[in-house]
PDB file of C-alpha atoms in Angstrom:
ATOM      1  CA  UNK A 572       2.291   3.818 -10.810  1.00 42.00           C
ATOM      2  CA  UNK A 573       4.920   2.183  -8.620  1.00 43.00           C
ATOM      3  CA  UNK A 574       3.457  -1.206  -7.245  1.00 53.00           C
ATOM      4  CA  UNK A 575       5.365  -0.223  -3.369  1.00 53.00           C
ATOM      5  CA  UNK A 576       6.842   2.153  -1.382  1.00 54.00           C
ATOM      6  CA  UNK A 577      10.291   0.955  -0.414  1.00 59.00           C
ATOM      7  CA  UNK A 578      13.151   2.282   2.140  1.00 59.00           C
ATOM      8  CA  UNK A 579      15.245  -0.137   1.620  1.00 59.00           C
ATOM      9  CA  UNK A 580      19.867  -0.651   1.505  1.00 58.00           C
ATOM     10  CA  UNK A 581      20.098   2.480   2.840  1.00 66.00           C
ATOM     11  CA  UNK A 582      24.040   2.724   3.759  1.00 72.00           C
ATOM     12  CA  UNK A 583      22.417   3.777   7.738  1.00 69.00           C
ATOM     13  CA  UNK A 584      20.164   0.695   7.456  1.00 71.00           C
ATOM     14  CA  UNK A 585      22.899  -1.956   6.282  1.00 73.00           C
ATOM     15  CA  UNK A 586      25.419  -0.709   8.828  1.00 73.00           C
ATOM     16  CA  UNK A 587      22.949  -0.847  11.455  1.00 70.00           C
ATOM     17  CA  UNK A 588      22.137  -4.501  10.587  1.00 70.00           C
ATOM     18  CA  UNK A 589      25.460  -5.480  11.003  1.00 71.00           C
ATOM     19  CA  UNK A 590      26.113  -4.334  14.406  1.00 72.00           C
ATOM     20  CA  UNK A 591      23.002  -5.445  15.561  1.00 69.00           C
ATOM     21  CA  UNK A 592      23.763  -8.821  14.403  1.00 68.00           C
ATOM     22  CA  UNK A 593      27.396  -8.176  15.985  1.00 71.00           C
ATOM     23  CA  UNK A 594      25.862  -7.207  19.454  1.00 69.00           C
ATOM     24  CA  UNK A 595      23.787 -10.126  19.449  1.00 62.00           C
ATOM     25  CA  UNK A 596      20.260  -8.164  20.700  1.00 70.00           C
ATOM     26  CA  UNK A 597      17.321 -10.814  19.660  1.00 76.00           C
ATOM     27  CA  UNK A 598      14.974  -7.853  22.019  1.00 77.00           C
ATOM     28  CA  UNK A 599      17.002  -5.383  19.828  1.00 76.00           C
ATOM     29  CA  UNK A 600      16.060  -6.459  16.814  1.00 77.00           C
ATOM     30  CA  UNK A 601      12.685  -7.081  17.362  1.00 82.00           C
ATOM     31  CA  UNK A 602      12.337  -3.492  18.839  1.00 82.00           C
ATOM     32  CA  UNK A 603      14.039  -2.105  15.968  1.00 81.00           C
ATOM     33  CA  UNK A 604      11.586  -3.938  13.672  1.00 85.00           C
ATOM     34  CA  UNK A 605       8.439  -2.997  15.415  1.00 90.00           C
ATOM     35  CA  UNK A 606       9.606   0.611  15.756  1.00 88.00           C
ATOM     36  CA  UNK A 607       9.961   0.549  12.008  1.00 87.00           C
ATOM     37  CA  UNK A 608       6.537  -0.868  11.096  1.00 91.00           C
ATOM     38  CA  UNK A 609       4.685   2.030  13.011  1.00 92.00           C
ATOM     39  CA  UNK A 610       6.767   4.180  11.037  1.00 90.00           C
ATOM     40  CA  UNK A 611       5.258   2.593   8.095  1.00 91.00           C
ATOM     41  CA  UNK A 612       1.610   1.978   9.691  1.00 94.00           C
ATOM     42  CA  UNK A 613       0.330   6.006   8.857  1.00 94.00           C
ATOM     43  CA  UNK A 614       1.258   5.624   5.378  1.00 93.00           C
ATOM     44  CA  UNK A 615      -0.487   2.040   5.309  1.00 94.00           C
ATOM     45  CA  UNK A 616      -3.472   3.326   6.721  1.00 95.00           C
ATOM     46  CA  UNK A 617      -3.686   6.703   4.231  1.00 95.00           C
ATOM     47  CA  UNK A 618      -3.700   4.226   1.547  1.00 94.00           C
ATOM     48  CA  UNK A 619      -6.555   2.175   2.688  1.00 95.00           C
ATOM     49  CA  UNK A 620      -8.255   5.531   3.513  1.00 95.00           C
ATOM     50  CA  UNK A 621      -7.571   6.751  -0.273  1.00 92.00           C
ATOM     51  CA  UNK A 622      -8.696   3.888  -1.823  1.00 91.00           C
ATOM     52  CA  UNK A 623     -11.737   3.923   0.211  1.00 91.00           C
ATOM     53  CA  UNK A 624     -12.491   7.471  -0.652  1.00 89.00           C
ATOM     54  CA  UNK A 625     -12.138   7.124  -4.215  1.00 84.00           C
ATOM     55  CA  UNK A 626     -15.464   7.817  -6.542  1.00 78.00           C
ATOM     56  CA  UNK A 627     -16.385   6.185  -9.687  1.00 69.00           C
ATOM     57  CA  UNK A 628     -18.865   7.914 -10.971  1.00 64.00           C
ATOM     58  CA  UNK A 629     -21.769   5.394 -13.613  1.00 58.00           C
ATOM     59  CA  UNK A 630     -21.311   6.708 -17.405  1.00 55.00           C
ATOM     60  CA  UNK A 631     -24.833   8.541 -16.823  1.00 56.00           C
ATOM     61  CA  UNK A 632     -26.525   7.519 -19.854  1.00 56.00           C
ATOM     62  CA  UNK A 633     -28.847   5.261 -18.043  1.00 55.00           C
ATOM     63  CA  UNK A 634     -31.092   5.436 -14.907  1.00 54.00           C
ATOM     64  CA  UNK A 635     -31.211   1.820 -14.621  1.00 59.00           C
ATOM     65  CA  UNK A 636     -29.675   0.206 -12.040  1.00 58.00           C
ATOM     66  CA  UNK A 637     -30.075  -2.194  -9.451  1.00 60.00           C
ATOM     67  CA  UNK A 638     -28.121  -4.285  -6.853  1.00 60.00           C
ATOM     68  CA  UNK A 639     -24.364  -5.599  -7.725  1.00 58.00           C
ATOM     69  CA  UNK A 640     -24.232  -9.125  -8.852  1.00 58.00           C
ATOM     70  CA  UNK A 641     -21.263  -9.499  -5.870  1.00 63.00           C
ATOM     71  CA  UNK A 642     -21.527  -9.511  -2.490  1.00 71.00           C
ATOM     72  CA  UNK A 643     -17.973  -8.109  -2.038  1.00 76.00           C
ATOM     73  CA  UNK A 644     -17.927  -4.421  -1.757  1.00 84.00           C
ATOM     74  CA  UNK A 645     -14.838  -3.135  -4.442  1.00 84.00           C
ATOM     75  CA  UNK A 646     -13.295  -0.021  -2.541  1.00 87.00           C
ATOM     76  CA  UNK A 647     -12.806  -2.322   0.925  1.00 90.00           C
ATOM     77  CA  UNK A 648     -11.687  -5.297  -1.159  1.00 91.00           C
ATOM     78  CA  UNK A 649      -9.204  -3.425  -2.465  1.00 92.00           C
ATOM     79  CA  UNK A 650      -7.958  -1.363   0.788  1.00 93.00           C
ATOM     80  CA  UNK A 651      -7.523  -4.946   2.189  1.00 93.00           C
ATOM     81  CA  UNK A 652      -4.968  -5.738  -0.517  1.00 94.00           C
ATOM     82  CA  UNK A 653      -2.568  -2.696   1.221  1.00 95.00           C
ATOM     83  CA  UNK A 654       0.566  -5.149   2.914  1.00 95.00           C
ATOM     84  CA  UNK A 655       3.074  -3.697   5.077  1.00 92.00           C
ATOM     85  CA  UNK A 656       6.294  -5.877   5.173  1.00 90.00           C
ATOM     86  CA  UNK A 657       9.428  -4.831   7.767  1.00 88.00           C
ATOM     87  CA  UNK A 658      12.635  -6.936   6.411  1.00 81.00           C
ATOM     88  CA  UNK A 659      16.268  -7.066   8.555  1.00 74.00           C
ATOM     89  CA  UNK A 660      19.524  -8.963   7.325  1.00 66.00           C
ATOM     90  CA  UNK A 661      20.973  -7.949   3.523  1.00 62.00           C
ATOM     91  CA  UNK A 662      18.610  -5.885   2.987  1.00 64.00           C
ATOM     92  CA  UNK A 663      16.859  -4.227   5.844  1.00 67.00           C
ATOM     93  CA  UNK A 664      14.049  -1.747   5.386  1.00 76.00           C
ATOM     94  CA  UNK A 665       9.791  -1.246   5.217  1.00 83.00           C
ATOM     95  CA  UNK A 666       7.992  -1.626   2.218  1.00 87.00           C
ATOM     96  CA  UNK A 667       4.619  -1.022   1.670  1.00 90.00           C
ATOM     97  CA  UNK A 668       2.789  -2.269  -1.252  1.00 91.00           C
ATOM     98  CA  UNK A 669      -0.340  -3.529  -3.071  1.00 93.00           C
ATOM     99  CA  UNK A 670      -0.311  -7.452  -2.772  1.00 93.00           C
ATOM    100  CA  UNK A 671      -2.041  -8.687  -5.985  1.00 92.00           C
ATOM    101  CA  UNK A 672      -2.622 -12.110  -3.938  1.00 93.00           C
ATOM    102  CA  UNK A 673      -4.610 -10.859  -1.509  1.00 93.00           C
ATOM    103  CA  UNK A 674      -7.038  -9.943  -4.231  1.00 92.00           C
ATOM    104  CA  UNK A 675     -10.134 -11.850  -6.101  1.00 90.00           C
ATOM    105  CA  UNK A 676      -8.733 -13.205  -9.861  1.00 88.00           C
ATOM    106  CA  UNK A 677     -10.918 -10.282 -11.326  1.00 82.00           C
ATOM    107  CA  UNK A 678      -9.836  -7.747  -9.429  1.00 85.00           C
ATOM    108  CA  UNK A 679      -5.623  -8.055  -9.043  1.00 87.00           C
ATOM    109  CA  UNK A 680      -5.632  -5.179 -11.755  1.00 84.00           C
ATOM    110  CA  UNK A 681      -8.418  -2.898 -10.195  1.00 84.00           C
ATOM    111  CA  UNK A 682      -5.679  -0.779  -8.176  1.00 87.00           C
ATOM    112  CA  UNK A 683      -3.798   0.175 -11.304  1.00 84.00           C
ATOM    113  CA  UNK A 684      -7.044   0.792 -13.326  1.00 81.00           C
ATOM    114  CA  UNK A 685      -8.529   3.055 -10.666  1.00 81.00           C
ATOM    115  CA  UNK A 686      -5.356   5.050 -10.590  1.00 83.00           C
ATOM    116  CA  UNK A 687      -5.377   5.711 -14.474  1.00 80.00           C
ATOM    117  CA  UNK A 688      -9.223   6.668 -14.096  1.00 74.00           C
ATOM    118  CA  UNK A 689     -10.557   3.923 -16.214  1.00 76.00           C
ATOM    119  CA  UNK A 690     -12.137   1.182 -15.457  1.00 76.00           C
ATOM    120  CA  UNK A 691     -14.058  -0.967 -18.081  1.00 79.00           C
ATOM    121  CA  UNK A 692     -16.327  -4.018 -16.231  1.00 80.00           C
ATOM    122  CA  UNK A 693     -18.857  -6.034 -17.644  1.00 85.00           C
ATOM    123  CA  UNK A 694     -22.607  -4.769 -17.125  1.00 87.00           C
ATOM    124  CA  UNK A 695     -24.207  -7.197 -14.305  1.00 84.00           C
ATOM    125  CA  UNK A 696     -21.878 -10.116 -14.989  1.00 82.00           C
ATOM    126  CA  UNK A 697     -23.054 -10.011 -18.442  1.00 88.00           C
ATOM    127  CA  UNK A 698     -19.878 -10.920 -20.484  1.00 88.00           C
ATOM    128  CA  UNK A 699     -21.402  -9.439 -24.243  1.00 93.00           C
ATOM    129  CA  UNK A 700     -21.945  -6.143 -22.585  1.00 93.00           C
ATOM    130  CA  UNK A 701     -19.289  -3.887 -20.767  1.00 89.00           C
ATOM    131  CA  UNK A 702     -19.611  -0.144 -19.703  1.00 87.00           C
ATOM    132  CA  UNK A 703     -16.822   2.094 -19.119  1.00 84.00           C
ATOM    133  CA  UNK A 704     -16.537   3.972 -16.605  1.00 79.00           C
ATOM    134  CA  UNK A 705     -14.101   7.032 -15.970  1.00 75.00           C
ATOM    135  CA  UNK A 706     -12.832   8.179 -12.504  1.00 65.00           C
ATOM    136  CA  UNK A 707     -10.915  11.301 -12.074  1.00 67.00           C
ATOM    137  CA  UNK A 708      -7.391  10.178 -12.126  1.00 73.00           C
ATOM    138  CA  UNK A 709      -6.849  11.209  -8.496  1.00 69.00           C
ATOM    139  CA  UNK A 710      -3.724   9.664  -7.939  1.00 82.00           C
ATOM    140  CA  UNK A 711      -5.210   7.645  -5.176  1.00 87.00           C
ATOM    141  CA  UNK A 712      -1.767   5.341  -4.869  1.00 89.00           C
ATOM    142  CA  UNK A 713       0.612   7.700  -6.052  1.00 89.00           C
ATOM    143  CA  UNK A 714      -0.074  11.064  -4.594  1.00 91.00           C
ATOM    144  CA  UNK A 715      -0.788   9.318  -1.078  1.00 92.00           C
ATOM    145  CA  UNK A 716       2.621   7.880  -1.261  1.00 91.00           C
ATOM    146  CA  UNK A 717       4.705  11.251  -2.409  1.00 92.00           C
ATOM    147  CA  UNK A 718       2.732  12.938   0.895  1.00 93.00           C
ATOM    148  CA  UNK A 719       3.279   9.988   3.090  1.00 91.00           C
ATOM    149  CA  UNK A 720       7.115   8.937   2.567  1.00 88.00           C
ATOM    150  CA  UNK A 721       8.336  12.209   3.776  1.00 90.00           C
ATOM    151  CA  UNK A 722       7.464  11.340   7.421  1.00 91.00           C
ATOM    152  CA  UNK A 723       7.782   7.251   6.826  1.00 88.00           C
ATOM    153  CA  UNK A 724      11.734   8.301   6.117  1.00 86.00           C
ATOM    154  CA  UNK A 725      11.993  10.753   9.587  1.00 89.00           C
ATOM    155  CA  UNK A 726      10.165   7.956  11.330  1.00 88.00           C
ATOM    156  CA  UNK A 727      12.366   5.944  10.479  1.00 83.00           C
ATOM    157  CA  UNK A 728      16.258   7.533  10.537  1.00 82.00           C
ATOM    158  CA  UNK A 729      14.384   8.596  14.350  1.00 87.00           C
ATOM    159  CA  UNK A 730      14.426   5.034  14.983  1.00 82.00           C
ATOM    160  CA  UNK A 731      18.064   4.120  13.753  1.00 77.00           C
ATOM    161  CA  UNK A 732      19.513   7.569  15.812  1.00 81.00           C
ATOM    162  CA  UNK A 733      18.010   5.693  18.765  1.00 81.00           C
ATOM    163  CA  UNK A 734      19.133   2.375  18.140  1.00 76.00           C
ATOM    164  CA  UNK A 735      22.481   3.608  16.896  1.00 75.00           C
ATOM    165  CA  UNK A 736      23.013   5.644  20.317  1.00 78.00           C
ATOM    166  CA  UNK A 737      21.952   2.430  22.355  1.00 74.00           C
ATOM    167  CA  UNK A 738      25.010   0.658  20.136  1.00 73.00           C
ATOM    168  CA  UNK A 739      27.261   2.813  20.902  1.00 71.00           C
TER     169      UNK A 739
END
């Protein structure tokens, strides 16, 4: 699974830069940039959404059970780790990505294990006892991102075709 979605150093995006930074537009640029990160936003939010959405079924050997030994619920702990990040200069572009940081020490792998379908925890907290437990591999990451991008990209070359024609 890729760890972000990047359109980034695209030969329209570098050029662009530059005469930006040639014209001298401080409103410009900041236009530019927020027009860019609602172009991102949709995909952003689909990925929260998917993450959300994603069941992990118990192994169903047991009908024990009881309340989780965290207060933190896993699916929106994990849709809050979804970063968007807008970049201008060298390398101008949006990126949107899965930002381990944002995430509790045991969980900064979750996102990758729930997208493989396994995830292995231990039973209550208790450390000598772990259950597996196996979610369809529903591509919650990767599948949002190959039907997202497609209208991130013509968000985006919309925005430079304006910003170009205000250039020129």
């Amino acid at each position: 699974m890729a760890g972000s979605v990047q359109i980034l150093g695209t030969g329209q995006l570098i050029e662009l830069s530059r005469r930006m930074r040639a014209a001298g537009g401080a409103r410009l640029r900041q236009n530019t940039s927020r027009r860019i990160r609602r172009a991102a936003e949709p995909l952003h939010r689909d990925l929260q959404q998917a993450i959300r959405n994603v069941q992990l079924p118990g192994p169903g050997r047991s009908t024990r059970g009881g309340p989780s030994p965290t207060t933190r619920p896993l699916r929106a702990t994990l849709a809050r780790g979804v970063r968007i990040s807008v970049r201008q200069g060298a390398s101008p572009g949006a990126r949107v990505w899965m930002d381990r940081t944002r995430l509790p020490a045991d969980l900064r792998n979750m996102p990758w294990v729930i997208e493989n379908g396994r995830v292995r925890h231990p039973v209550f907290g208790n450390r000598r006892r772990w259950a597996t437990q196996w979610a369809r591999p529903t591509g919650w990451w990767s599948r949002t991102v190959q039907a997202g991008t497609p209208r991130m990209r013509a968000e985006i070359e919309r925005v430079l075709r304006d910003v170009r024609r205000d250039l020129e």
